[in-house]
mmCIF file of C-alpha atoms (C1' of nucleotides) in Angstrom:
data_model
loop_
_atom_site.group_PDB
_atom_site.id
_atom_site.type_symbol
_atom_site.label_atom_id
_atom_site.label_comp_id
_atom_site.label_asym_id
_atom_site.label_seq_id
_atom_site.Cartn_x
_atom_site.Cartn_y
_atom_site.Cartn_z
ATOM 1 C CA MET Z 757 -77.233 -274.537 53.798
ATOM 2 C CA VAL Z 758 -76.885 -278.309 53.768
ATOM 3 C CA VAL Z 759 -74.093 -278.230 51.264
ATOM 4 C CA ASP Z 760 -72.153 -276.298 53.947
ATOM 5 C CA GLN Z 761 -72.199 -279.238 55.968
ATOM 6 C CA LEU Z 762 -70.668 -281.569 53.227
ATOM 7 C CA LYS Z 763 -68.050 -279.013 52.442
ATOM 8 C CA THR Z 764 -67.027 -278.289 56.182
ATOM 9 C CA LYS Z 765 -63.958 -280.511 56.656
ATOM 10 C CA PRO Z 766 -64.845 -283.120 59.535
ATOM 11 C CA SER Z 767 -62.414 -282.886 62.443
ATOM 12 C CA ASP Z 768 -59.793 -285.649 62.813
ATOM 13 C CA ALA Z 769 -61.522 -287.205 65.726
ATOM 14 C CA GLU Z 770 -64.636 -287.436 63.442
ATOM 15 C CA THR Z 771 -62.731 -289.053 60.780
ATOM 16 C CA ASP Z 772 -60.806 -291.221 63.147
ATOM 17 C CA ARG Z 773 -64.444 -292.628 64.349
ATOM 18 C CA LEU Z 774 -65.741 -292.821 60.826
ATOM 19 C CA PHE Z 775 -62.906 -294.959 59.629
ATOM 20 C CA HIS Z 776 -62.559 -297.004 62.529
ATOM 21 C CA ALA Z 777 -66.313 -297.792 62.626
ATOM 22 C CA LEU Z 778 -65.713 -299.362 59.128
ATOM 23 C CA ALA Z 779 -62.713 -301.108 60.014
ATOM 24 C CA ASP Z 780 -64.702 -304.322 61.254
ATOM 25 C CA ALA Z 781 -66.593 -306.776 59.144
ATOM 26 C CA THR Z 782 -69.173 -307.173 61.683
ATOM 27 C CA ARG Z 783 -69.902 -303.255 61.759
ATOM 28 C CA ARG Z 784 -69.874 -303.325 57.947
ATOM 29 C CA ASP Z 785 -72.378 -305.900 57.846
ATOM 30 C CA ILE Z 786 -74.547 -304.140 60.033
ATOM 31 C CA VAL Z 787 -74.240 -300.761 57.933
ATOM 32 C CA ALA Z 788 -75.123 -302.940 54.890
ATOM 33 C CA ARG Z 789 -78.304 -304.346 56.517
ATOM 34 C CA VAL Z 790 -79.637 -301.426 58.198
ATOM 35 C CA THR Z 791 -79.193 -299.731 55.152
ATOM 36 C CA ALA Z 792 -81.375 -302.002 53.203
ATOM 37 C CA GLY Z 793 -83.884 -302.331 55.881
ATOM 38 C CA GLU Z 794 -84.865 -302.031 59.278
ATOM 39 C CA TYR Z 795 -83.749 -303.764 62.080
ATOM 40 C CA SER Z 796 -83.930 -303.736 66.097
ATOM 41 C CA VAL Z 797 -80.912 -304.359 68.140
ATOM 42 C CA SER Z 798 -81.876 -307.766 69.161
ATOM 43 C CA GLY Z 799 -82.858 -308.569 65.496
ATOM 44 C CA LEU Z 800 -79.268 -307.835 64.655
ATOM 45 C CA THR Z 801 -77.795 -309.751 67.261
ATOM 46 C CA ALA Z 802 -79.889 -313.225 65.712
ATOM 47 C CA LEU Z 803 -77.640 -312.625 62.780
ATOM 48 C CA TYR Z 804 -74.369 -312.902 64.415
ATOM 49 C CA ALA Z 805 -72.488 -315.437 66.722
ATOM 50 C CA MET Z 806 -71.930 -312.967 69.552
ATOM 51 C CA SER Z 807 -73.797 -311.594 72.645
ATOM 52 C CA PHE Z 808 -76.413 -309.070 72.360
ATOM 53 C CA ALA Z 809 -74.166 -306.553 74.462
ATOM 54 C CA ALA Z 810 -71.312 -307.214 71.716
ATOM 55 C CA VAL Z 811 -73.840 -306.077 69.273
ATOM 56 C CA GLN Z 812 -75.117 -303.190 71.175
ATOM 57 C CA LYS Z 813 -71.655 -301.957 71.434
ATOM 58 C CA HIS Z 814 -71.075 -302.280 67.843
ATOM 59 C CA VAL Z 815 -74.005 -300.422 67.068
ATOM 60 C CA ALA Z 816 -72.960 -297.774 69.440
ATOM 61 C CA VAL Z 817 -69.472 -297.304 67.594
ATOM 62 C CA LEU Z 818 -71.406 -296.947 64.137
ATOM 63 C CA GLU Z 819 -73.979 -294.416 65.855
ATOM 64 C CA ARG Z 820 -71.045 -292.315 67.132
ATOM 65 C CA ALA Z 821 -69.743 -292.315 63.537
ATOM 66 C CA SER Z 822 -72.861 -290.982 62.118
ATOM 67 C CA LEU Z 823 -73.241 -294.351 60.086
ATOM 68 C CA VAL Z 824 -76.487 -295.410 61.761
ATOM 69 C CA THR Z 825 -79.513 -293.920 63.721
ATOM 70 C CA LYS Z 826 -81.347 -295.322 66.702
ATOM 71 C CA GLU Z 827 -84.861 -294.677 67.104
ATOM 72 C CA LYS Z 828 -87.199 -296.002 70.021
ATOM 73 C CA ARG Z 829 -90.210 -297.680 69.160
ATOM 74 C CA GLY Z 830 -91.917 -299.218 71.704
ATOM 75 C CA ARG Z 831 -89.428 -301.628 73.513
ATOM 76 C CA GLU Z 832 -87.330 -301.791 70.818
ATOM 77 C CA GLN Z 833 -84.709 -299.638 69.326
ATOM 78 C CA ILE Z 834 -84.602 -299.587 65.650
ATOM 79 C CA VAL Z 835 -81.478 -299.004 63.794
ATOM 80 C CA ARG Z 836 -81.450 -297.321 60.461
ATOM 81 C CA GLY Z 837 -78.508 -296.532 58.016
ATOM 82 C CA ASN Z 838 -77.662 -292.887 57.906
ATOM 83 C CA HIS Z 839 -76.384 -291.678 54.579
ATOM 84 C CA GLU Z 840 -74.323 -288.620 56.134
ATOM 85 C CA GLY Z 841 -71.441 -290.923 57.567
ATOM 86 C CA LEU Z 842 -71.243 -292.774 54.175
ATOM 87 C CA GLN Z 843 -71.154 -289.207 52.290
ATOM 88 C CA LYS Z 844 -68.530 -288.053 54.856
ATOM 89 C CA ALA Z 845 -66.162 -290.860 54.359
ATOM 90 C CA ARG Z 846 -66.701 -290.618 50.371
ATOM 91 C CA HIS Z 847 -65.916 -287.080 50.512
ATOM 92 C CA LEU Z 848 -62.715 -287.650 52.585
ATOM 93 C CA LEU Z 849 -61.518 -290.221 50.003
ATOM 94 C CA ASP Z 850 -62.440 -287.792 47.330
ATOM 95 C CA GLN Z 851 -59.848 -285.153 48.781
ATOM 96 C CA LEU Z 852 -57.220 -287.945 48.967
ATOM 97 C CA GLU Z 853 -58.100 -288.888 45.213
ATOM 98 C CA MET Z 854 -57.742 -285.134 44.209
ATOM 99 C CA ILE Z 855 -54.325 -284.919 45.832
ATOM 100 C CA TRP Z 856 -53.364 -287.939 43.757
ATOM 101 C CA ARG Z 857 -54.691 -286.282 40.560
ATOM 102 C CA GLN Z 858 -52.875 -282.916 41.231
ATOM 103 C CA ARG Z 859 -49.522 -284.983 41.431
ATOM 104 C CA ALA Z 860 -50.445 -286.755 38.423
ATOM 105 C CA GLY Z 861 -51.043 -283.195 36.870
ATOM 106 C CA ARG Z 862 -47.778 -281.961 37.977
ATOM 107 C CA ILE Z 863 -45.951 -284.926 36.730
ATOM 108 C CA ALA Z 864 -47.631 -284.286 33.271
ATOM 109 C CA ASP Z 865 -46.593 -280.811 33.431
ATOM 110 C CA ILE Z 866 -43.099 -281.627 33.884
ATOM 111 C CA LEU Z 867 -42.970 -283.992 31.163
ATOM 112 C CA ALA Z 868 -44.403 -281.331 28.967
ATOM 113 C CA GLU Z 869 -41.882 -278.845 30.236
ATOM 114 C CA ASP Z 870 -39.174 -281.455 29.082
ATOM 115 C CA ASP Z 871 -41.002 -281.628 25.570
ATOM 116 C CA GLU Z 872 -40.667 -277.932 25.297
ATOM 117 C CA ARG Z 873 -36.919 -278.048 26.149
ATOM 118 C CA ASP Z 874 -36.510 -280.292 23.128
ATOM 119 C CA LEU Z 875 -38.135 -277.720 20.702
ATOM 120 C CA PRO Z 876 -35.891 -275.646 18.604
ATOM 121 C CA MET Q 172 -57.277 -308.304 33.252
ATOM 122 C CA VAL Q 173 -56.566 -305.370 35.599
ATOM 123 C CA VAL Q 174 -60.310 -304.507 35.595
ATOM 124 C CA ASP Q 175 -60.805 -307.893 37.264
ATOM 125 C CA GLN Q 176 -58.513 -306.896 40.242
ATOM 126 C CA LEU Q 177 -60.676 -303.883 40.829
ATOM 127 C CA LYS Q 178 -63.987 -305.759 40.808
ATOM 128 C CA THR Q 179 -62.796 -308.649 42.888
ATOM 129 C CA LYS Q 180 -64.018 -308.134 46.503
ATOM 130 C CA PRO Q 181 -61.330 -307.681 48.679
ATOM 131 C CA SER Q 182 -61.356 -310.052 51.784
ATOM 132 C CA ASP Q 183 -62.697 -309.007 55.112
ATOM 133 C CA ALA Q 184 -59.190 -308.825 56.360
ATOM 134 C CA GLU Q 185 -58.034 -306.762 53.638
ATOM 135 C CA THR Q 186 -60.720 -304.290 54.240
ATOM 136 C CA ASP Q 187 -60.260 -304.123 57.919
ATOM 137 C CA ARG Q 188 -56.495 -303.444 57.137
ATOM 138 C CA LEU Q 189 -57.754 -300.581 54.804
ATOM 139 C CA PHE Q 190 -60.039 -298.833 56.974
ATOM 140 C CA HIS Q 191 -58.059 -299.303 59.981
ATOM 141 C CA ALA Q 192 -55.067 -297.848 58.433
ATOM 142 C CA LEU Q 193 -57.155 -294.779 57.487
ATOM 143 C CA ALA Q 194 -58.371 -294.475 61.058
ATOM 144 C CA ASP Q 195 -55.526 -292.309 62.324
ATOM 145 C CA ALA Q 196 -54.887 -288.786 61.693
ATOM 146 C CA THR Q 197 -51.121 -289.031 61.487
ATOM 147 C CA ARG Q 198 -51.622 -292.048 59.063
ATOM 148 C CA ARG Q 199 -53.861 -289.985 56.911
ATOM 149 C CA ASP Q 200 -51.535 -287.044 56.755
ATOM 150 C CA ILE Q 201 -48.724 -289.492 55.738
ATOM 151 C CA VAL Q 202 -50.658 -290.886 52.807
ATOM 152 C CA ALA Q 203 -51.386 -287.288 51.614
ATOM 153 C CA ARG Q 204 -48.011 -286.144 51.815
ATOM 154 C CA VAL Q 205 -46.391 -289.411 50.150
ATOM 155 C CA THR Q 206 -48.990 -288.939 47.502
ATOM 156 C CA ALA Q 207 -48.026 -285.587 46.909
ATOM 157 C CA GLY Q 208 -44.400 -286.233 46.863
ATOM 158 C CA GLU Q 209 -41.624 -288.353 47.901
ATOM 159 C CA TYR Q 210 -40.426 -288.769 51.490
ATOM 160 C CA SER Q 211 -38.061 -291.142 53.337
ATOM 161 C CA VAL Q 212 -39.180 -292.528 56.695
ATOM 162 C CA SER Q 213 -36.899 -290.316 58.758
ATOM 163 C CA GLY Q 214 -38.201 -287.345 56.594
ATOM 164 C CA LEU Q 215 -41.315 -288.091 57.481
ATOM 165 C CA THR Q 216 -40.431 -288.238 61.312
ATOM 166 C CA ALA Q 217 -39.169 -284.704 60.909
ATOM 167 C CA LEU Q 218 -42.798 -283.506 60.471
ATOM 168 C CA TYR Q 219 -44.391 -285.304 63.615
ATOM 169 C CA ALA Q 220 -43.849 -285.167 67.447
ATOM 170 C CA MET Q 221 -43.049 -288.627 67.663
ATOM 171 C CA SER Q 222 -40.064 -291.061 67.255
ATOM 172 C CA PHE Q 223 -38.695 -292.463 64.059
ATOM 173 C CA ALA Q 224 -39.819 -295.975 65.313
ATOM 174 C CA ALA Q 225 -43.481 -294.665 65.692
ATOM 175 C CA VAL Q 226 -43.476 -293.345 62.255
ATOM 176 C CA GLN Q 227 -41.842 -296.590 60.734
ATOM 177 C CA LYS Q 228 -44.843 -298.519 62.512
ATOM 178 C CA HIS Q 229 -47.215 -296.128 60.899
ATOM 179 C CA VAL Q 230 -45.816 -296.495 57.562
ATOM 180 C CA ALA Q 231 -45.829 -300.425 58.068
ATOM 181 C CA VAL Q 232 -49.526 -300.305 58.846
ATOM 182 C CA LEU Q 233 -50.101 -298.119 55.729
ATOM 183 C CA GLU Q 234 -47.993 -300.504 53.703
ATOM 184 C CA ARG Q 235 -49.899 -303.722 54.555
ATOM 185 C CA ALA Q 236 -53.325 -301.806 53.587
ATOM 186 C CA SER Q 237 -51.726 -301.143 50.226
ATOM 187 C CA LEU Q 238 -51.907 -297.517 50.659
ATOM 188 C CA VAL Q 239 -48.232 -296.875 50.289
ATOM 189 C CA THR Q 240 -45.163 -298.675 48.934
ATOM 190 C CA LYS Q 241 -41.507 -298.457 50.314
ATOM 191 C CA GLU Q 242 -38.474 -298.749 47.843
ATOM 192 C CA LYS Q 243 -34.929 -298.660 49.158
ATOM 193 C CA ARG Q 244 -32.591 -295.934 47.506
ATOM 194 C CA GLY Q 245 -29.203 -296.019 49.060
ATOM 195 C CA ARG Q 246 -29.541 -296.147 52.939
ATOM 196 C CA GLU Q 247 -32.888 -294.482 52.699
ATOM 197 C CA GLN Q 248 -36.599 -295.992 52.396
ATOM 198 C CA ILE Q 249 -38.559 -293.915 50.160
ATOM 199 C CA VAL Q 250 -42.320 -293.803 50.799
ATOM 200 C CA ARG Q 251 -44.642 -293.323 48.008
ATOM 201 C CA GLY Q 252 -48.445 -293.216 47.801
ATOM 202 C CA ASN Q 253 -50.345 -296.330 46.410
ATOM 203 C CA HIS Q 254 -53.164 -295.529 44.448
ATOM 204 C CA GLU Q 255 -54.385 -299.232 44.638
ATOM 205 C CA GLY Q 256 -55.328 -299.052 48.082
ATOM 206 C CA LEU Q 257 -57.297 -295.575 47.816
ATOM 207 C CA GLN Q 258 -59.059 -297.177 44.836
ATOM 208 C CA LYS Q 259 -60.328 -300.111 46.836
ATOM 209 C CA ALA Q 260 -61.588 -297.879 49.617
ATOM 210 C CA ARG Q 261 -63.558 -296.117 47.307
ATOM 211 C CA HIS Q 262 -65.044 -299.214 45.798
ATOM 212 C CA LEU Q 263 -66.081 -300.419 49.024
ATOM 213 C CA LEU Q 264 -67.980 -297.309 49.891
ATOM 214 C CA ASP Q 265 -69.531 -297.317 46.423
ATOM 215 C CA GLN Q 266 -70.817 -300.866 47.243
ATOM 216 C CA LEU Q 267 -72.333 -299.355 50.358
ATOM 217 C CA GLU Q 268 -73.790 -296.413 48.404
ATOM 218 C CA MET Q 269 -75.286 -298.751 45.935
ATOM 219 C CA ILE Q 270 -77.354 -300.450 48.757
ATOM 220 C CA TRP Q 271 -78.455 -296.883 49.774
ATOM 221 C CA ARG Q 272 -79.906 -296.291 46.456
ATOM 222 C CA GLN Q 273 -81.516 -299.866 45.774
ATOM 223 C CA ARG Q 274 -83.398 -299.225 49.086
ATOM 224 C CA ALA Q 275 -84.401 -295.678 48.060
ATOM 225 C CA GLY Q 276 -85.468 -297.224 44.619
ATOM 226 C CA ARG Q 277 -87.538 -299.967 46.678
ATOM 227 C CA ILE Q 278 -89.210 -297.345 48.821
ATOM 228 C CA ALA Q 279 -90.266 -295.449 45.606
ATOM 229 C CA ASP Q 280 -91.631 -298.723 44.293
ATOM 230 C CA ILE Q 281 -93.827 -299.226 47.354
ATOM 231 C CA LEU Q 282 -95.226 -295.607 47.085
ATOM 232 C CA ALA Q 283 -95.884 -296.466 43.512
ATOM 233 C CA GLU Q 284 -97.779 -299.646 44.591
ATOM 234 C CA ASP Q 285 -99.795 -297.384 47.060
ATOM 235 C CA ASP Q 286 -100.555 -295.228 44.046
ATOM 236 C CA GLU Q 287 -101.679 -298.004 42.149
ATOM 237 C CA ARG Q 288 -103.688 -299.244 45.002
ATOM 238 C CA ASP Q 289 -105.731 -295.763 45.128
ATOM 239 C CA LEU Q 290 -106.504 -295.965 41.395
ATOM 240 C CA PRO Q 291 -110.102 -296.796 40.376
ATOM 241 C "C1'" DC M 1056 -100.193 -308.910 88.242
ATOM 242 C "C1'" DT M 1057 -96.727 -312.058 86.332
ATOM 243 C "C1'" DG M 1058 -93.508 -313.535 83.036
ATOM 244 C "C1'" DA M 1059 -91.313 -312.778 79.014
ATOM 245 C "C1'" DT M 1060 -88.581 -309.629 76.088
ATOM 246 C "C1'" DC M 1061 -85.575 -305.805 74.986
ATOM 247 C "C1'" DT M 1062 -82.409 -302.470 76.233
ATOM 248 C "C1'" DA M 1063 -79.191 -300.164 78.913
ATOM 249 C "C1'" DC M 1064 -74.915 -300.231 81.577
ATOM 250 C "C1'" DA M 1065 -71.340 -301.772 84.601
ATOM 251 C "C1'" DA M 1066 -67.330 -304.874 85.705
ATOM 252 C "C1'" DC M 1067 -64.276 -307.889 84.007
ATOM 253 C "C1'" DC M 1068 -60.759 -309.949 80.781
ATOM 254 C "C1'" DA M 1069 -57.369 -311.114 76.824
ATOM 255 C "C1'" DT M 1070 -55.693 -308.996 72.976
ATOM 256 C "C1'" DT M 1071 -54.292 -305.056 69.888
ATOM 257 C "C1'" DT M 1072 -52.583 -300.583 69.446
ATOM 258 C "C1'" DG M 1073 -49.653 -296.656 69.555
ATOM 259 C "C1'" DG M 1074 -46.198 -294.979 71.669
ATOM 260 C "C1'" DT M 1075 -41.674 -295.360 74.139
ATOM 261 C "C1'" DT M 1076 -36.397 -296.683 74.555
ATOM 262 C "C1'" DG M 1077 -32.261 -299.682 73.239
ATOM 263 C "C1'" DT M 1078 -29.412 -302.608 70.242
ATOM 264 C "C1'" DA M 1079 -27.743 -303.724 65.869
ATOM 265 C "C1'" DC M 1080 -26.374 -303.178 60.982
ATOM 266 C "C1'" DG M 1081 -25.788 -301.328 56.120
ATOM 267 C "C1'" DA M 1082 -24.772 -297.305 53.595
ATOM 268 C "C1'" DT M 1083 -22.274 -292.516 53.457
ATOM 269 C "C1'" DA M 1084 -19.413 -289.111 54.506
ATOM 270 C "C1'" DT M 1085 -14.967 -287.208 56.423
ATOM 271 C "C1'" DA T 425 -11.005 -295.994 58.980
ATOM 272 C "C1'" DT T 426 -14.289 -294.018 61.734
ATOM 273 C "C1'" DA T 427 -17.941 -291.573 62.853
ATOM 274 C "C1'" DT T 428 -22.503 -290.791 61.203
ATOM 275 C "C1'" DC T 429 -27.152 -291.444 59.196
ATOM 276 C "C1'" DG T 430 -31.219 -294.151 58.093
ATOM 277 C "C1'" DT T 431 -33.181 -298.149 58.915
ATOM 278 C "C1'" DA T 432 -34.913 -302.676 61.044
ATOM 279 C "C1'" DC T 433 -36.609 -304.843 65.155
ATOM 280 C "C1'" DA T 434 -37.204 -306.521 69.862
ATOM 281 C "C1'" DA T 435 -38.645 -305.520 74.587
ATOM 282 C "C1'" DC T 436 -41.697 -302.813 77.045
ATOM 283 C "C1'" DC T 437 -45.804 -300.078 78.751
ATOM 284 C "C1'" DA T 438 -50.359 -297.775 78.971
ATOM 285 C "C1'" DA T 439 -54.545 -297.074 77.062
ATOM 286 C "C1'" DA T 440 -58.008 -298.746 73.976
ATOM 287 C "C1'" DT T 441 -60.653 -302.864 71.725
ATOM 288 C "C1'" DG T 442 -63.742 -306.536 71.173
ATOM 289 C "C1'" DG T 443 -65.647 -309.718 73.729
ATOM 290 C "C1'" DT T 444 -67.935 -311.828 77.949
ATOM 291 C "C1'" DT T 445 -71.581 -312.125 81.918
ATOM 292 C "C1'" DG T 446 -74.574 -310.187 85.293
ATOM 293 C "C1'" DT T 447 -77.962 -306.849 87.164
ATOM 294 C "C1'" DA T 448 -81.625 -303.682 86.287
ATOM 295 C "C1'" DG T 449 -85.316 -300.888 84.245
ATOM 296 C "C1'" DA T 450 -89.041 -300.508 80.684
ATOM 297 C "C1'" DT T 451 -92.549 -302.547 78.035
ATOM 298 C "C1'" DC T 452 -95.474 -305.922 76.106
ATOM 299 C "C1'" DA T 453 -98.278 -310.144 76.203
ATOM 300 C "C1'" DG T 454 -101.353 -313.307 78.683
#
DNA sequence: CTGATCTACAACCATTTGGTTGTACGATAT
DNA sequence: ATATCGTACAACCAAATGGTTGTAGATCAG
């Protein structure tokens, strides 16, 4: 099932790649652009003050992190946003969020126990 | 207002620090541990196969990313999870998610226009 | 066919990262 | 008082990062 893929915990290496890919302003901008529309690699290069090869490397990093996909069209390579990577990242943050809420819950429990102790 | 702090877009450098901090398995584990409970830096060191100084550096990276806080207690430094960083990270992913949904919306619009063209 | 465009990839370089060891210092326990 | 514990920080090192230039292969336009 597709759901299984979401519930499957990504490997550490996968997660490393994901967050590392997001830890760069240029790459985040690329993700936003190609999620909103289609860009070739050279189309993206026009947007930034860096060489084609540099952008190419950024796209490769994003691709390895499942945040974008590339598809050959004629002599161009079309880059598109890939929802899968984003969902993975959100899922991982959700897990940390759950740990936080569990802790908050335990604290509430402890306070409740204290209250009980105060009862007659 | 507190709400303003959440709505304020974090700087690129802040976001870089955040995702970079999360892009390491040891650091993610530290975040999970100190979110669930309290640990001193040397208490954390006992958990990993690396030197005290290495763990100290990881904690420093997490602290700069607002993912943990440190508080001196006696001769120990207590590390605690900081919800602020997590929320920031989730907010940033939410923004990308929004771009995705907007695009999905536009595609639906385009399909709807095509349908209209087909009408008499 | 020829030339221009888009891509891939290697080689190189400066900086950052993630680890180490070693030294120093305040807080604690004996 | 002294030894030990927890921390801070500097110096060092290998590997990874983020950028460059240069070369070469496909694809398209004229």
